Structure formats: structure tokens, C-alpha cells
Amino acid sequence: MNDIPQKIPKKIGHYEIIKELGQGTSSRVFLGHDHFLKIQVAIKLIDFKKTTDTFNTDVIIKLLLTEASLVGKLNHPHIVTIYDAAIEDNGGYIAMEYITGGTLEQHITADTLLPIANVIEIIFKCCNALDYAYRNGVIHRDIKPANILISDHSEIKISDFGAAQLAKGDVTQINHIGSPSYMSPEQASGQSLLNHQTDIFSLGVVMYQLLCGKLPFKSSSIAATLYQIIHINPPPPSSFRTDIPSTLDNIIEKALQKKPSDRYQNWEAFINDLTAIGNFPMAKKDIADSEKFSLLRQLDFFTDFGDVELWEVLRLSRWSKLPTRAEILTEGDGGDNFFILATGQVEVLKGKKLLGVLGEGACFGEMAYLSRPATPRSATVRAKEEVTLIEIQARKLDQSSENCQLAFNKSFLRIMAFRVANINTLFSREYLS
């Protein structure tokens, strides 16, 4: 018997419905328009009447409550933003960020695999996002390809935090949540007290599948799969692909350790090992986001920036590599951009006189942002050796978040205070000599 087509509602809450995107057992997902924010949103509509028994209804309600509790809580460029949620007698809905593209499920078979470098990039971004969630008291507990959205080969967003455990909250926990093939040994054995290491294990499974096109643990029954997760070590990914380096084998082996005490103890350790192989040839010639992010973390200029602000810097900046003696700024020219030196050294000249040499983390040309309208460049800046530059246009910084602008302003104040102190020191020496 054919299913009777369901009507598409005209509105859900205050959202105007544009079209249906998909549906599951007890939910439908719609594309909606928010007239207040003037953005498109994805709306997951849950119907409690579609569940088969009271237990399933209770579970779905708890999942919905968990996601609803995250409204406004997680603000990260690699986590889907939840805007709004509502629960009524017969159901509820969640309005979230709408992401075009698909999920990682489209890249987990042997004929659809991404380049190894892109996989490293994806896992790196997932680690940063899940580390951010954990530091905000949230453990996902259901990491799998279907819950990781992707566009442009390595731009990702983690979604579906319904199974999340709120480490700092008092929401009733739901045991046995998760997808069997991606469960950690702790989940597979029914433990209810889980920490971030359960997400580390699950992400290790996702990484294995993205590299090999097959799961590390899979059998004909759920019970047999759970047994493998708890007791059996999978073959290394390089046994399926000769182009996978041993360093990746080691990372996955560490992430998939049965005992949490043998696994990565924190996300930072996982991130550091991924960063250590960041020089793996990329599919594109551009500097990888993982390499950029690691460089930003190391530069003194970005000391006051949190992870969210650092990712924002990546989005509003342009990175480039220039050869020795390349002229970056020319005395007397205009412009609304400024630069931060990521690697290498530059010379600062007034006329033909060398005023000084700047190294990694130095900022120059910032008066284009601090003085409006921008004044002509007061000096020439050229590369003393090959350099990596972070270029930011003042108007783009104006459009960034308040937190990002505040962090930049603090760095500018620190730089100006340092320069004033140096000028005073030089003046004192001249006066005393």
C-alpha cells in the first residue's frame, strides 16, 4: 500500500516553509525562512504520534529537550547553530542553521573517498569543534558521517547534538544512545558515565572509514559488532591503502584504543598529532586551514583570541606567500588593508633608510584600520626572506563579530603601548647622551 503524501505546512512557529528537505521515522526536515533574521533555516519537525510505544516517545522527547537546551550555547564555525526550539503536546521543532551540500556519508565508499589530505583537514576541524563543545560542557555521543555536514571538500559542520550528554547540566541522561558501528567500547558495554574520550573513539572510526571506505568494526548482527568494538583490534588503514602513511596508522590506533587510559587523553593531543603531519601534500596548493589555525595559535598577536575568534580570522583573512625582496607596502600609497606576519621577516624602510626588521607575529599597516579615513602609508615594507602573510581588509574586520573586533583592538593597544615604550627609551638615550 502506498503511503499517503503528507501536506507541507505553510508555517512552523514564525518560520515560513519553502520546501521539504527529507524525513525520518518520526521527523520531517523543512527549509524555512526567518523573516526576523532574514536567513534560511533548516527546521526539524518531530511528531510524537509517529512513535510506536511510550518508551520511544520518552526517548525522542529527551533528545528534543537536549537539543533545545543547546539553543545559543554552542557558537563555533564547525558546529551547526541551533536558533530556536519549541515543544508541544504532540511534538516539537528545532530551527537550525541551513547548510547546503551533503554529509560525509557520500565519501565513505571505496569509489567516493576524498584525498588523504582532505580527510586530515576534516578530522582536524572536527577535533577543534568537539574540543570547543567539551569545554562548554557538551559531549556529542553520536559522532558518525551522517552527523557531519560537508561542502567544498573540507568545510564541515557537526550536527545532531540530540544525543549529547551535558556534562555541566542536569538533563536526564539517555543510555544506549549512539550508532552501533561508531560506539566507543564504553558505550558498547552499556556504561552511562561517558566523557569526551567516547567522541574521540567515534571520530577515530569516522577517520578510518573516510580513509579506507570500510568500517573498522562491522558484522552481521549488532551484538557481534559490539563484541568487536569491545574486544577486537581492526587492521591498520594502510593494509587497505598503500598510500596511507604509518603516522596516520598510529593516530587511528591511538584514537581506537579500547581502554580510555590508553586513548588520547584530550582533544589537544589528537590535534597535535594531526598538526604534526600537516605538511602532507594537499589536494590544493593553498595553505591548509589546519596549518593556518596552528600558526595563528602560536603567534603572540593572537594571544587574546579564543578558538571561535581564530576561525573567524581564517574566514576574513587572505593568506599568501611572497618571495625575498617582494614589496608589500609602499611609502605614500593608500589602502584599507593591514598585515600580520605568519612566517619569515620583513624590512621597514623610510626612504632608503632601514628603520628595522619585523619577525613572526608582527603587525604592520594597521593604521588603515585605526585611522579613518586611512592615511597614506608612512613607510615601505618588503620581504627580507620568503614570508607568509595574513592580510585583512579594514572593512571586513568592521563586519566581524564584536568579540573578534575586541580581540583585535586589545592586540593593537598592546602593540601601540610597546611602540610608545620603545620611543620613550630611544628618546631618553638621545637626551642623556
Coordinates of C-alpha atoms in Angstrom, one line a residue:
M1 CA 0.0 0.0 0.0
N2 CA 1.4 3.4 -1.0
D3 CA 2.0 6.0 1.7
I4 CA -0.4 8.9 1.5
P5 CA 1.6 12.1 0.7
Q6 CA 1.9 14.4 3.7
K7 CA 1.0 18.0 3.4
I8 CA 3.7 20.6 3.7
P9 CA 2.8 23.1 6.3
K10 CA 2.9 26.8 5.4
K11 CA 4.4 27.8 8.7
I12 CA 6.2 26.2 11.6
G13 CA 6.4 28.7 14.5
H14 CA 7.2 32.0 12.9
Y15 CA 9.1 30.4 10.0
E16 CA 7.7 30.4 6.5
I17 CA 8.2 26.9 4.9
I18 CA 9.8 26.9 1.5
K19 CA 10.0 23.1 0.8
E20 CA 10.6 19.7 2.4
L21 CA 14.2 18.5 2.6
G22 CA 13.7 15.0 3.9
Q23 CA 12.1 12.8 6.5
G24 CA 12.8 10.1 9.0
T25 CA 10.8 7.7 11.1
S26 CA 9.3 10.3 13.4
S27 CA 10.5 13.6 11.9
R28 CA 10.5 15.7 8.8
V29 CA 13.0 18.4 7.8
F30 CA 12.0 21.5 6.0
L31 CA 13.7 24.5 4.5
G32 CA 12.2 27.6 6.1
H33 CA 12.7 31.4 6.0
D34 CA 13.1 33.5 9.1
H35 CA 11.7 37.0 8.3
F36 CA 13.2 38.5 11.5
L37 CA 16.8 37.4 10.9
K38 CA 16.3 37.3 7.1
I39 CA 18.0 33.9 6.7
Q40 CA 17.1 30.5 5.6
V41 CA 16.9 27.8 8.3
A42 CA 16.5 24.0 8.5
I43 CA 13.6 23.0 10.7
K44 CA 13.3 19.5 12.1
L45 CA 9.7 18.8 12.9
I46 CA 9.1 15.9 15.4
D47 CA 5.8 14.1 15.6
F48 CA 5.4 12.2 18.9
K49 CA 2.4 10.3 17.4
K50 CA 4.6 8.6 14.9
T51 CA 6.5 6.7 17.6
T52 CA 5.4 3.1 18.3
D53 CA 5.5 3.0 22.1
T54 CA 5.8 5.1 25.2
F55 CA 9.5 4.3 25.7
N56 CA 10.4 5.6 22.2
T57 CA 8.3 8.7 22.8
D58 CA 10.1 9.4 26.0
V59 CA 13.5 8.9 24.3
I60 CA 12.5 11.3 21.5
I61 CA 11.3 13.9 23.9
K62 CA 14.5 13.7 25.9
L63 CA 16.5 14.0 22.7
L64 CA 14.5 17.1 21.7
L65 CA 14.9 18.6 25.2
T66 CA 18.7 18.1 24.9
E67 CA 18.9 19.9 21.6
A68 CA 16.6 22.6 22.8
S69 CA 18.9 23.2 25.8
L70 CA 21.7 24.0 23.4
V71 CA 20.0 27.0 21.8
G72 CA 22.6 29.8 21.9
K73 CA 25.1 27.6 23.8
L74 CA 27.5 26.4 21.1
N75 CA 28.8 29.1 18.8
H76 CA 31.5 27.6 16.6
P77 CA 32.2 27.8 12.9
H78 CA 32.2 24.0 12.6
I79 CA 29.1 23.3 14.7
V80 CA 25.6 23.8 13.2
T81 CA 24.0 26.7 15.1
I82 CA 20.7 26.0 16.8
Y83 CA 18.5 29.1 16.7
D84 CA 15.2 28.1 18.2
A85 CA 13.2 25.1 19.7
A86 CA 9.7 24.5 20.8
I87 CA 7.9 21.5 22.4
E88 CA 4.2 21.0 22.5
D89 CA 1.9 18.1 23.4
N90 CA 2.1 16.2 20.2
G91 CA 5.5 17.2 19.0
G92 CA 8.0 19.9 18.6
Y93 CA 10.5 21.5 16.3
I94 CA 14.1 22.7 16.2
A95 CA 15.2 25.5 13.9
M96 CA 18.9 25.4 13.0
E97 CA 21.5 26.7 10.5
Y98 CA 20.8 25.6 7.0
I99 CA 23.9 24.1 5.3
T100 CA 23.9 23.3 1.6
G101 CA 25.7 20.2 0.4
G102 CA 25.5 16.7 1.9
T103 CA 27.1 14.7 4.7
L104 CA 30.2 12.6 5.0
E105 CA 28.2 9.6 4.1
Q106 CA 28.8 10.5 0.4
H107 CA 32.6 9.9 1.0
I108 CA 32.7 6.5 2.9
T109 CA 32.8 4.0 0.0
A110 CA 35.9 2.9 -1.9
D111 CA 34.9 4.8 -5.1
T112 CA 34.0 8.1 -3.4
L113 CA 36.9 8.6 -1.0
L114 CA 38.4 12.1 -0.6
P115 CA 42.1 12.8 -0.9
I116 CA 44.0 11.9 2.3
A117 CA 44.9 15.5 2.9
N118 CA 41.3 16.5 2.9
V119 CA 40.5 13.7 5.4
I120 CA 43.2 15.1 7.7
E121 CA 41.7 18.6 7.3
I122 CA 38.2 17.3 8.1
I123 CA 39.2 15.4 11.2
F124 CA 41.3 18.4 12.4
K125 CA 38.2 20.7 12.2
C126 CA 36.0 18.1 13.9
C127 CA 38.6 17.8 16.8
N128 CA 38.5 21.6 17.3
A129 CA 34.7 21.7 17.2
L130 CA 34.3 18.8 19.7
D131 CA 37.0 20.2 21.9
Y132 CA 35.1 23.5 22.0
A133 CA 31.8 21.7 22.8
Y134 CA 33.5 19.7 25.6
R135 CA 35.0 22.9 27.1
N136 CA 31.4 24.2 27.1
G137 CA 30.2 21.1 28.9
V138 CA 28.8 19.1 26.0
I139 CA 29.8 15.6 24.8
H140 CA 28.2 14.6 21.5
R141 CA 27.9 10.8 21.9
D142 CA 26.7 10.1 18.3
I143 CA 29.6 11.1 16.0
K144 CA 29.2 9.4 12.6
P145 CA 29.4 10.5 9.0
A146 CA 25.6 11.2 8.8
N147 CA 26.1 13.9 11.5
I148 CA 28.9 15.7 9.8
L149 CA 27.9 18.1 7.0
I150 CA 30.4 18.9 4.3
S151 CA 30.8 21.4 1.4
D152 CA 33.8 22.3 -0.7
H153 CA 35.7 19.1 0.1
S154 CA 36.8 20.0 3.6
E155 CA 34.4 22.7 5.0
I156 CA 32.4 20.8 7.7
K157 CA 29.7 21.4 10.4
I158 CA 28.9 18.9 13.1
S159 CA 25.1 18.5 13.7
D160 CA 22.6 16.5 15.7
F161 CA 23.5 17.1 19.3
G162 CA 20.3 15.4 20.4
A163 CA 22.2 12.5 22.0
A164 CA 24.6 14.9 23.7
Q165 CA 25.5 14.5 27.3
L166 CA 25.5 17.8 29.1
A167 CA 28.5 17.4 31.4
K168 CA 27.6 20.6 33.4
G169 CA 23.8 20.3 33.2
D170 CA 21.1 18.3 34.9
V171 CA 19.2 17.0 31.9
T172 CA 18.3 13.3 32.4
Q173 CA 20.7 11.1 30.5
I174 CA 19.6 8.5 28.0
N175 CA 21.6 5.3 27.9
H176 CA 22.4 3.3 24.8
I177 CA 22.2 6.3 22.5
G178 CA 24.5 6.2 19.5
S179 CA 25.0 4.3 16.2
P180 CA 26.4 0.8 17.0
S181 CA 29.3 0.8 14.4
Y182 CA 30.6 4.1 15.8
M183 CA 30.1 3.4 19.5
S184 CA 33.1 3.5 21.9
P185 CA 33.8 0.4 24.0
E186 CA 32.3 2.3 27.0
Q187 CA 29.0 2.9 25.1
A188 CA 29.0 -0.7 23.7
S189 CA 29.3 -2.1 27.2
G190 CA 26.5 0.0 28.4
Q191 CA 28.3 2.4 30.6
S192 CA 26.3 5.6 31.4
L193 CA 29.1 7.8 32.6
L194 CA 30.9 8.9 29.5
N195 CA 33.4 11.6 28.8
H196 CA 35.0 13.3 25.8
Q197 CA 37.0 10.2 25.0
T198 CA 33.9 8.4 23.7
D199 CA 33.7 11.1 21.0
I200 CA 37.5 10.7 20.3
F201 CA 36.9 7.0 19.7
S202 CA 33.9 7.6 17.4
L203 CA 35.8 10.2 15.4
G204 CA 38.6 7.6 15.0
V205 CA 36.1 5.3 13.5
V206 CA 34.9 8.0 11.1
M207 CA 38.5 8.8 10.1
Y208 CA 39.2 5.1 9.5
Q209 CA 36.1 4.8 7.2
L210 CA 37.0 8.0 5.3
L211 CA 40.4 6.6 4.6
C212 CA 39.5 3.0 3.8
G213 CA 36.0 3.0 2.6
K214 CA 35.0 0.5 5.2
L215 CA 34.2 0.4 8.9
P216 CA 36.8 -1.0 11.4
F217 CA 34.0 -2.9 13.2
K218 CA 31.2 -4.5 11.3
S219 CA 29.4 -7.8 11.5
S220 CA 26.1 -9.4 10.5
S221 CA 24.5 -8.5 13.8
I222 CA 24.6 -5.6 16.3
A223 CA 25.7 -7.9 19.1
A224 CA 28.7 -9.2 17.0
T225 CA 29.6 -5.6 16.1
L226 CA 29.6 -4.5 19.7
Y227 CA 31.7 -7.6 20.6
Q228 CA 34.3 -6.5 18.0
I229 CA 34.3 -2.9 19.4
I230 CA 35.0 -4.2 22.9
H231 CA 37.5 -7.0 22.1
I232 CA 38.9 -6.9 18.6
N233 CA 41.6 -4.6 17.1
P234 CA 41.0 -3.7 13.5
P235 CA 43.7 -4.0 10.8
P236 CA 45.6 -0.7 10.2
P237 CA 44.2 1.5 7.4
S238 CA 47.5 1.1 5.4
S239 CA 46.6 -2.6 5.0
F240 CA 43.9 -1.4 2.6
R241 CA 45.7 1.5 1.0
T242 CA 49.4 1.7 0.3
D243 CA 49.4 5.5 0.1
I244 CA 48.4 5.9 3.8
P245 CA 51.5 6.8 5.9
S246 CA 52.4 5.0 9.1
T247 CA 51.8 8.2 11.0
L248 CA 48.1 8.0 10.2
D249 CA 48.0 4.4 11.2
N250 CA 49.5 5.4 14.6
I251 CA 46.9 8.2 15.1
I252 CA 44.0 6.0 14.3
E253 CA 45.4 3.2 16.5
K254 CA 45.7 5.7 19.4
A255 CA 42.1 7.0 18.9
L256 CA 40.7 3.5 18.8
Q257 CA 42.3 2.1 21.9
K258 CA 39.8 0.0 23.9
K259 CA 40.8 1.5 27.3
P260 CA 40.2 5.3 27.7
S261 CA 43.5 5.4 29.7
D262 CA 45.4 4.2 26.5
R263 CA 43.4 6.5 24.2
Y264 CA 44.1 10.2 23.5
Q265 CA 43.5 11.9 26.9
N266 CA 42.3 15.1 25.4
W267 CA 41.4 16.7 22.1
E268 CA 44.6 18.8 22.2
A269 CA 46.8 15.6 22.0
F270 CA 44.7 14.4 19.0
I271 CA 45.0 17.8 17.3
N272 CA 48.8 18.0 17.9
D273 CA 49.4 14.6 16.2
L274 CA 47.3 15.7 13.2
T275 CA 49.2 19.0 13.1
A276 CA 52.5 17.1 13.1
I277 CA 51.6 15.7 9.7
G278 CA 50.2 18.9 8.4
N279 CA 52.9 19.1 5.7
F280 CA 51.2 16.1 3.9
P281 CA 50.6 17.3 0.3
M282 CA 47.3 19.0 0.0
A283 CA 44.8 18.5 -2.8
K284 CA 45.0 22.2 -3.5
K285 CA 48.1 24.5 -3.5
D286 CA 46.6 26.7 -0.8
I287 CA 47.8 26.7 2.8
A288 CA 45.6 24.2 4.6
D289 CA 43.2 25.5 7.2
S290 CA 44.7 23.2 9.8
E291 CA 48.2 24.7 9.2
K292 CA 46.8 28.2 9.3
F293 CA 44.9 27.6 12.6
S294 CA 48.1 26.1 14.2
L295 CA 50.1 29.1 13.1
L296 CA 47.6 31.6 14.5
R297 CA 47.6 29.8 17.9
Q298 CA 51.4 30.2 18.0
L299 CA 51.6 34.0 17.2
D300 CA 51.8 36.5 20.0
F301 CA 49.4 38.8 18.2
F302 CA 46.5 36.3 18.7
T303 CA 47.1 35.7 22.4
D304 CA 43.7 37.1 23.4
F305 CA 41.8 35.2 20.7
G306 CA 39.7 32.2 21.5
D307 CA 39.2 29.3 19.1
V308 CA 36.0 30.8 17.7
E309 CA 37.7 34.1 17.0
L310 CA 40.7 32.4 15.4
W311 CA 38.4 30.5 13.0
E312 CA 36.7 33.9 12.2
V313 CA 40.1 35.3 11.4
L314 CA 40.6 32.5 8.9
R315 CA 37.3 33.4 7.2
L316 CA 38.0 37.1 6.9
S317 CA 41.7 37.0 6.0
R318 CA 43.7 36.3 2.8
W319 CA 46.9 34.3 3.1
S320 CA 49.8 34.5 0.7
K321 CA 53.4 33.5 0.3
L322 CA 55.8 36.1 -1.1
P323 CA 59.5 35.7 -2.2
T324 CA 62.5 37.6 -0.9
R325 CA 62.5 41.4 -1.6
A326 CA 58.8 41.4 -2.6
E327 CA 57.4 44.8 -1.8
I328 CA 54.3 44.6 0.5
L329 CA 53.6 48.2 1.3
T330 CA 54.9 51.3 -0.5
E331 CA 55.5 54.6 1.3
G332 CA 52.9 57.2 0.3
D333 CA 50.4 54.7 -1.1
G334 CA 46.8 54.3 0.2
G335 CA 44.9 51.2 1.1
D336 CA 42.5 49.8 3.7
N337 CA 44.3 46.6 4.4
F338 CA 46.8 45.6 7.1
F339 CA 49.1 42.6 7.6
I340 CA 50.3 40.1 10.2
L341 CA 53.4 38.2 9.6
A342 CA 52.9 34.5 10.0
T343 CA 56.4 33.3 9.0
G344 CA 59.6 35.0 7.9
Q345 CA 60.9 38.5 8.3
V346 CA 60.2 41.9 6.7
E347 CA 62.3 45.1 6.5
V348 CA 60.7 48.5 7.2
L349 CA 62.2 51.4 5.3
K350 CA 61.7 55.2 5.3
G351 CA 63.0 56.4 2.0
K352 CA 66.2 54.4 1.7
K353 CA 66.9 54.2 5.4
L354 CA 66.3 50.9 7.1
L355 CA 64.2 51.5 10.2
G356 CA 64.1 48.0 11.5
V357 CA 63.2 44.3 10.9
L358 CA 60.0 42.7 11.9
G359 CA 59.6 38.9 12.6
E360 CA 56.8 36.4 13.1
G361 CA 53.7 37.7 14.7
A362 CA 54.4 41.4 13.9
C363 CA 51.6 43.6 12.6
F364 CA 52.1 46.4 10.1
G365 CA 49.8 48.7 8.1
E366 CA 47.2 48.7 10.9
M367 CA 46.6 52.5 10.7
A368 CA 44.4 51.7 7.7
Y369 CA 42.0 50.3 10.3
L370 CA 42.7 52.5 13.3
S371 CA 42.6 55.9 11.4
R372 CA 39.5 56.7 9.3
P373 CA 39.8 57.8 6.6
A374 CA 43.0 55.8 6.1
T375 CA 46.2 57.8 5.9
P376 CA 49.0 57.2 3.3
R377 CA 51.5 54.6 4.2
S378 CA 54.3 56.1 6.3
A379 CA 56.9 53.5 5.3
T380 CA 57.8 50.8 2.8
V381 CA 57.7 47.2 3.9
R382 CA 59.4 44.5 1.9
A383 CA 60.2 40.8 2.5
K384 CA 63.7 40.1 3.9
E385 CA 63.2 36.4 3.1
E386 CA 60.3 34.3 1.9
V387 CA 57.3 35.2 4.1
T388 CA 53.8 34.1 4.8
L389 CA 51.4 37.0 5.2
I390 CA 47.9 37.3 6.7
E391 CA 46.1 40.1 5.0
I392 CA 42.9 41.7 6.5
Q393 CA 40.8 44.5 5.0
A394 CA 39.6 47.0 7.4
R395 CA 36.0 46.9 6.1
K396 CA 35.9 43.1 6.6
L397 CA 37.1 43.5 10.2
D398 CA 34.3 46.1 10.6
Q399 CA 31.8 43.3 9.6
S400 CA 33.2 40.7 12.0
S401 CA 31.7 39.8 15.4
E402 CA 32.1 42.1 18.4
N403 CA 34.3 39.5 20.2
C404 CA 36.6 39.3 17.2
Q405 CA 36.9 43.1 16.9
L406 CA 37.5 43.4 20.7
A407 CA 40.4 40.8 20.5
F408 CA 42.0 42.8 17.6
N409 CA 41.7 46.1 19.5
K410 CA 43.4 44.6 22.5
S411 CA 46.2 43.4 20.3
F412 CA 46.5 46.8 18.6
L413 CA 46.6 48.5 22.0
R414 CA 49.3 46.1 23.2
I415 CA 51.4 46.9 20.1
M416 CA 51.0 50.6 20.4
A417 CA 52.0 50.5 24.1
F418 CA 55.1 48.6 23.2
R419 CA 56.0 51.1 20.4
V420 CA 55.5 54.1 22.7
A421 CA 57.7 52.5 25.3
N422 CA 60.4 51.9 22.7
I423 CA 60.2 55.5 21.5
N424 CA 60.5 56.8 25.1
T425 CA 63.5 54.6 25.6
L426 CA 65.2 55.9 22.5
F427 CA 64.3 59.5 23.4
S428 CA 65.8 59.0 26.9
R429 CA 69.0 57.7 25.4
E430 CA 69.3 60.6 23.0
Y431 CA 68.6 63.1 25.8
L432 CA 71.1 61.6 28.2
S433 CA 73.9 61.2 25.6

